[in-house]
Coordinates of C-alpha atoms in Angstrom, one line a residue:
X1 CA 0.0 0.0 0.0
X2 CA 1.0 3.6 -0.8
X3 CA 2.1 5.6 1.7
X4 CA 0.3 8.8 2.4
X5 CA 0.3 12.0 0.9
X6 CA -2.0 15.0 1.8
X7 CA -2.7 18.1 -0.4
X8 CA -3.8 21.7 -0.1
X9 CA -4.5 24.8 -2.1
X10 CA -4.1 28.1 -0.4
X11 CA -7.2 30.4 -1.8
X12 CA -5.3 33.5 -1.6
X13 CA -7.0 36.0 -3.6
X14 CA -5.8 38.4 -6.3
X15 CA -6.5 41.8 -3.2
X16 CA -4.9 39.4 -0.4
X17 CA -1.5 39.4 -3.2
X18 CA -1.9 43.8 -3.8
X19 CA -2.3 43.8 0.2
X20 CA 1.0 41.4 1.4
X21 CA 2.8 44.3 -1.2
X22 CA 1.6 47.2 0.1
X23 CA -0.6 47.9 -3.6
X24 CA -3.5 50.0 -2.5
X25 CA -5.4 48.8 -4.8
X26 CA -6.7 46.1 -2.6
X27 CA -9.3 48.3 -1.0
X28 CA -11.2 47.2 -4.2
X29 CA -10.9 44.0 -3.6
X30 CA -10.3 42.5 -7.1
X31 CA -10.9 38.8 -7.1
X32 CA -10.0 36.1 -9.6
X33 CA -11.7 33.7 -7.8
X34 CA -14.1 33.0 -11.1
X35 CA -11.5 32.0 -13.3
X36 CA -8.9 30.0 -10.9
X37 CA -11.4 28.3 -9.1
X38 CA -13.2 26.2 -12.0
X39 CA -9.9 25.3 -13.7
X40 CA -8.5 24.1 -10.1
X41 CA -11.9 21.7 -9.8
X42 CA -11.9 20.5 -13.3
X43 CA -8.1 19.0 -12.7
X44 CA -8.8 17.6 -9.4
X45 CA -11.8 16.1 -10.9
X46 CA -9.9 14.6 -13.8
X47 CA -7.3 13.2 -11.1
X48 CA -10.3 11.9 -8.4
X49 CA -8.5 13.8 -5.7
X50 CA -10.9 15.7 -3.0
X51 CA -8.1 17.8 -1.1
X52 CA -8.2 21.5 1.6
X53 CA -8.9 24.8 0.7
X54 CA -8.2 27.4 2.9
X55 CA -10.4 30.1 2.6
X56 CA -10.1 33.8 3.6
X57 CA -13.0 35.0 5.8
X58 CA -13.1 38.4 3.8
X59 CA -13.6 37.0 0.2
X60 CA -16.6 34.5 2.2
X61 CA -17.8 37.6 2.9
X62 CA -18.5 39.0 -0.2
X63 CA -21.3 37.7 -2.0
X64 CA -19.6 37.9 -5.3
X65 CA -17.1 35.1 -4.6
X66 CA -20.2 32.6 -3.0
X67 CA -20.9 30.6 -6.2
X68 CA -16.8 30.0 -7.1
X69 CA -16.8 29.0 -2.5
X70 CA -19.9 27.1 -3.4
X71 CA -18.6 25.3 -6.0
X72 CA -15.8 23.5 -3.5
X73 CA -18.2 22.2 -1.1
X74 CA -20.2 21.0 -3.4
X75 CA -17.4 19.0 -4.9
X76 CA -16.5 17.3 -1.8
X77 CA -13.5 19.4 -0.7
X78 CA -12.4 20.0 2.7
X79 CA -13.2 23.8 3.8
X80 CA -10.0 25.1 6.1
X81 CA -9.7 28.3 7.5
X82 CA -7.0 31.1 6.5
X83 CA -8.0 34.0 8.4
X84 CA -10.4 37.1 7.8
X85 CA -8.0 39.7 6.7
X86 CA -5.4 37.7 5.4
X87 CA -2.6 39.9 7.4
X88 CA 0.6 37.6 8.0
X89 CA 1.1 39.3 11.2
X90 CA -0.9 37.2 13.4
X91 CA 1.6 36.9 15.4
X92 CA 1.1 40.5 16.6
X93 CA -2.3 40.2 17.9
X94 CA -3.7 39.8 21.0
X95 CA -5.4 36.7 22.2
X96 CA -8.9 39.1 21.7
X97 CA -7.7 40.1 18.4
X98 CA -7.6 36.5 17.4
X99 CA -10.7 35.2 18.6
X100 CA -12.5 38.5 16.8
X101 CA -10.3 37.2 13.4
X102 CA -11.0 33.7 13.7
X103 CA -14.9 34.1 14.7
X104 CA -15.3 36.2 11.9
X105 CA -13.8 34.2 9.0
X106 CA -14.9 31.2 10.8
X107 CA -19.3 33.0 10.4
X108 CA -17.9 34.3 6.6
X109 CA -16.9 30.8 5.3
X110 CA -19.2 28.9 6.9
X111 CA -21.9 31.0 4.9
X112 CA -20.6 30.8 1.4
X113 CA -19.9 27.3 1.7
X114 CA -22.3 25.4 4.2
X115 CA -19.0 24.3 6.0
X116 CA -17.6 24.2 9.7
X117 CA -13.9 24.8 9.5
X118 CA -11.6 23.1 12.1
X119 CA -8.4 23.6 10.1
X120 CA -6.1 26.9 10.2
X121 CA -3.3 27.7 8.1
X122 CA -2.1 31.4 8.8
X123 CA -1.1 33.5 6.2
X124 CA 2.3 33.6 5.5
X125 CA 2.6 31.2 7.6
X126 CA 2.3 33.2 10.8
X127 CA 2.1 31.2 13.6
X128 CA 2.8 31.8 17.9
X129 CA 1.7 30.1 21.0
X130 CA -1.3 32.3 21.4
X131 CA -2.3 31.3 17.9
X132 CA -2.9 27.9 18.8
X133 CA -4.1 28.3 21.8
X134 CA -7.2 29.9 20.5
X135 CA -7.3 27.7 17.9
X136 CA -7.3 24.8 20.7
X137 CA -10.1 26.6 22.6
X138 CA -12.6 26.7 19.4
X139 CA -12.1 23.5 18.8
X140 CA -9.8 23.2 15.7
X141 CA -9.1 19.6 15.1
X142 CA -5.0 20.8 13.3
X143 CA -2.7 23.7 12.3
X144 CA -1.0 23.9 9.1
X145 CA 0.9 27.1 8.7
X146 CA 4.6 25.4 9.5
X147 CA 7.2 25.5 6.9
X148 CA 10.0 24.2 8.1
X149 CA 12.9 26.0 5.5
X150 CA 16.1 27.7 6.6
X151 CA 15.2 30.2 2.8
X152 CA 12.7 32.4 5.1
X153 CA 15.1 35.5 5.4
X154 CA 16.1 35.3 1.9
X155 CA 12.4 35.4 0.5
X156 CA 11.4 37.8 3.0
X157 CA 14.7 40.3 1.8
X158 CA 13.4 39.6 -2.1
X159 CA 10.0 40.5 -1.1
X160 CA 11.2 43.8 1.0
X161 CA 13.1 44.6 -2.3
X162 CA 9.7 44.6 -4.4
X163 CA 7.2 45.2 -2.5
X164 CA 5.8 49.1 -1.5
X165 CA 5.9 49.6 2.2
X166 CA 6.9 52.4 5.0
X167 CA 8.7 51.7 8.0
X168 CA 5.7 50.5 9.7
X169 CA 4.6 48.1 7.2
X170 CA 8.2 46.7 7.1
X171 CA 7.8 46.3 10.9
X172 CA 4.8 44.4 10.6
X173 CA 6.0 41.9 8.1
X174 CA 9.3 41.4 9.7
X175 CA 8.2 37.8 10.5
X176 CA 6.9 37.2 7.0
X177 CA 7.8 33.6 5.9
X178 CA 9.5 32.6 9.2
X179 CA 13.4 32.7 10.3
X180 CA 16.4 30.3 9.8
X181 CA 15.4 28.8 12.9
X182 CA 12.2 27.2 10.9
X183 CA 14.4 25.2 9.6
X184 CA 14.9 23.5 12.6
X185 CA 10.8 22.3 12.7
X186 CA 9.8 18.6 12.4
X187 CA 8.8 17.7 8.5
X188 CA 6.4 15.1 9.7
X189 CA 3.2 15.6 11.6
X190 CA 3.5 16.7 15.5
X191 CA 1.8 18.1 18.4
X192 CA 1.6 21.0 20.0
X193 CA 1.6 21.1 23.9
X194 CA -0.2 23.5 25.6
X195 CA -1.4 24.5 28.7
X196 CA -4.7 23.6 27.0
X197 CA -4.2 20.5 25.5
X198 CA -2.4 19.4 22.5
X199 CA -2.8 20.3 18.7
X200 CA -1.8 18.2 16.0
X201 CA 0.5 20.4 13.3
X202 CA 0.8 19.1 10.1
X203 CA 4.3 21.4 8.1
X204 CA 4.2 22.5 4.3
X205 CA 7.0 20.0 3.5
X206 CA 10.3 21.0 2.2
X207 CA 12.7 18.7 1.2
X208 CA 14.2 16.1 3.7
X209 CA 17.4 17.4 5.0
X210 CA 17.8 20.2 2.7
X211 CA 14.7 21.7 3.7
X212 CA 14.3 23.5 0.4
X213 CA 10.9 24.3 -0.7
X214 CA 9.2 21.8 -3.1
X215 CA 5.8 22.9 -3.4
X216 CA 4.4 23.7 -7.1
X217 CA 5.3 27.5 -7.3
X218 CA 8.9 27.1 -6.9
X219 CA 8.5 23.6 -9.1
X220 CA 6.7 25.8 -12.1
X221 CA 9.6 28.9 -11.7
X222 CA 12.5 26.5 -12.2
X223 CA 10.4 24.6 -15.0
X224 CA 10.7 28.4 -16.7
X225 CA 14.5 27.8 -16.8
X226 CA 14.3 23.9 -17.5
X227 CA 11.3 21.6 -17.7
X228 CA 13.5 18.5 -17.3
X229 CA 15.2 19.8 -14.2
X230 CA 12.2 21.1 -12.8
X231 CA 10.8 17.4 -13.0
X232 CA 13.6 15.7 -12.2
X233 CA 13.6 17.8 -8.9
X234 CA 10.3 16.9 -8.1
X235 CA 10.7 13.8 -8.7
X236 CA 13.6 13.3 -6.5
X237 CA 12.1 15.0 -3.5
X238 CA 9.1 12.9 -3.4
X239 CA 11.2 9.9 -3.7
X240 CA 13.3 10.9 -1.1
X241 CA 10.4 12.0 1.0
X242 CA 9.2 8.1 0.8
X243 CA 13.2 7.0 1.6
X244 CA 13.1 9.0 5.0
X245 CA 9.5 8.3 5.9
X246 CA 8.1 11.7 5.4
X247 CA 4.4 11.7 4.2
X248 CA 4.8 14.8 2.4
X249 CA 1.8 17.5 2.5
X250 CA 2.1 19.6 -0.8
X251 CA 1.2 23.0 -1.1
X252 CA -0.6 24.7 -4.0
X253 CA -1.6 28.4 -4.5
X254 CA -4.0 29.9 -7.1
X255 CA -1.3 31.9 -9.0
X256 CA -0.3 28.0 -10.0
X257 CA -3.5 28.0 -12.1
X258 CA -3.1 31.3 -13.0
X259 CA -1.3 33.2 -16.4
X260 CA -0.2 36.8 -16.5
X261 CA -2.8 37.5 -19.1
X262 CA -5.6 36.2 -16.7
X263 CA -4.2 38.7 -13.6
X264 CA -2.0 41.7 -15.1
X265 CA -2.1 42.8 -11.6
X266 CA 0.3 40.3 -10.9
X267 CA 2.4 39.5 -13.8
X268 CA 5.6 40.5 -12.3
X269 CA 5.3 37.2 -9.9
X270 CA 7.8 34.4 -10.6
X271 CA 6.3 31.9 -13.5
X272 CA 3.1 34.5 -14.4
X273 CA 4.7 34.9 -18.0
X274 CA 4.3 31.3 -19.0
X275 CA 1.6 30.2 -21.5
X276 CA -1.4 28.9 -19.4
X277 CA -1.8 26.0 -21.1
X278 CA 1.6 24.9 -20.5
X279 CA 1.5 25.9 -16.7
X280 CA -1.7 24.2 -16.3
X281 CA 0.1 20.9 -17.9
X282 CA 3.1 21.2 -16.0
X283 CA 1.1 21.8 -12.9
X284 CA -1.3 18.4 -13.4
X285 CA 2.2 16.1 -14.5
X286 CA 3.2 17.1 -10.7
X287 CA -0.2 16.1 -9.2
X288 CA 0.0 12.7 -11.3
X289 CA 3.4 11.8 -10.2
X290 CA 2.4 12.5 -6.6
X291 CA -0.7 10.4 -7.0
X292 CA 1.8 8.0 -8.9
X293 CA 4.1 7.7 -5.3
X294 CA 1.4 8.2 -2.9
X295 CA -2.1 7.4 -1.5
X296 CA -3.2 11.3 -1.7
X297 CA -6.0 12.8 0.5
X298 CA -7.1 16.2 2.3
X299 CA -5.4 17.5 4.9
X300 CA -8.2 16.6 7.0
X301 CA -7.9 12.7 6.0
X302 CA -4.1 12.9 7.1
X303 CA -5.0 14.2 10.3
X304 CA -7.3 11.5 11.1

């Protein structure tokens, strides 16, 4: 029997990208949600996969995204939750703060899509201690917002070089994809103890003792230099995930599904200048050869 594999698509929306940068033009709240989401269901559909999207509270909230949130439930899909406001800072607020930003996506989602969450993934992956103890107290059956590489500091500097933000901004972002000590975190799933019990964490996985990233956005940019290399990479990590014992948990973002043409907003992103098609079939070989090494499932199905 395969070993297992769990996978999961974070529903970031095209304001949530403008936001992280500092754009204004979030306050408009642009969504691509339409286009990504259908293309997204129609692969998994062809593969037979049901796997987690984590949705953020403030696009539940608007009723033009409820038919795309609709669509996921209705599909089967596990419904997790990725904050309200999408700030990667959680790890700034107060333990009131959170329960009000929790609560609130927790009311948003679970009226677009009929679903209960119990999952979390922070944005960013900003996580602390309070974090999970809320998420503890309300019930959450697993966190997901590890990602356990030593690359943090050099994505965060890249992203400080790009993005438009004052002093304060900078400041509030200065955890923004975790520090070298990350590195350090367990691949496989673990638990939290706390004062209030224990919650199981289940990492983005990077690759075993490298702890490079390996999830499909990095795959697609270095498919832009060399498709072989890019596959060959892939290839090797899941292999070696299944060598060490490591059930890997693979990470997937809209922009994945997404051309420049579709979101001109965001064309300057890593891998948004390559034909759709091409990224679409690049992007499906990687679920197939995942499916090909593993029993894969929704986060949710790993947990238990």
């Amino acid at each position: 029997m395969k070993p297992l594999a769990s996978l999961s698509l974070d529903l970031d929306n095209e304001w949530s990208y403008l936001k992280t940068r500092g754009d204004p033009a979030w306050e408009s709240m642009p969504s691509y949600l339409d286009c990504v989401v259908p293309r997204v269901l129609e692969i998994l559909a062809r593969r037979k996969l049901r796997i987690t999207f984590f949705v953020v509270g403030q696009d539940a909230e608007l009723e033009k995204n409820h038919a795309a949130l609709r669509q996921l439930s209705a599909a089967g899909h596990e419904i997790g939750n990725h904050s309200f406001r999408h700030e990667p800072w959680l790890h700034l607020y107060s333990e009131e703060e959170l329960v009000h930003e929790l609560a609130q996506a927790e009311s948003h989602i679970e009226r677009a899509t009929g679903c209960r969450t119990d999952a979390f993934r922070g944005p960013g992956f900003s996580v602390s201690e309070t974090t999970l103890r809320v998420l503890l107290r309300r019930g959450y059956k697993y966190d997901a917002s590890t990602f356990p590489t030593f690359l943090g500091p050099l994505a965060r500097a890249y992203y400080f070089m790009t993005a438009k933000l004052d002093p304060e901004e900078r400041r509030k972002r200065a955890k923004l994809f975790g520090s070298v000590r990350d590195g350090l975190r367990p691949l496989s799933p673990y638990h939290w103890t706390l004062p209030e019990g224990r919650l199981l964490e289940i990492p983005v996985t990077t690759l075993p003792l490298l702890r490079v990233p390996i999830h499909l956005s990095y795959v697609l940019y270095l498919s832009t230099f060399s498709l072989w290399l890019a596959r060959a990479y892939f290839e090797g990590a899941l292999r070696l995930c299944r060598l060490t014992g490591v059930e890997p948990s693979i990470l997937l973002h809209p922009l994945d599904f997404l051309s420049g043409e579709d979101v001109p907003s965001l064309a300057f992103f890593p891998g948004m200048q390559m034909p759709l098609a091409e990224k679409l079939e690049r992007a499906e070989h990687c679920i197939e050869r995942l499916q090909a090494l593993f029993q894969v499932c929704s986060l949710g199905e790993h947990a238990q």
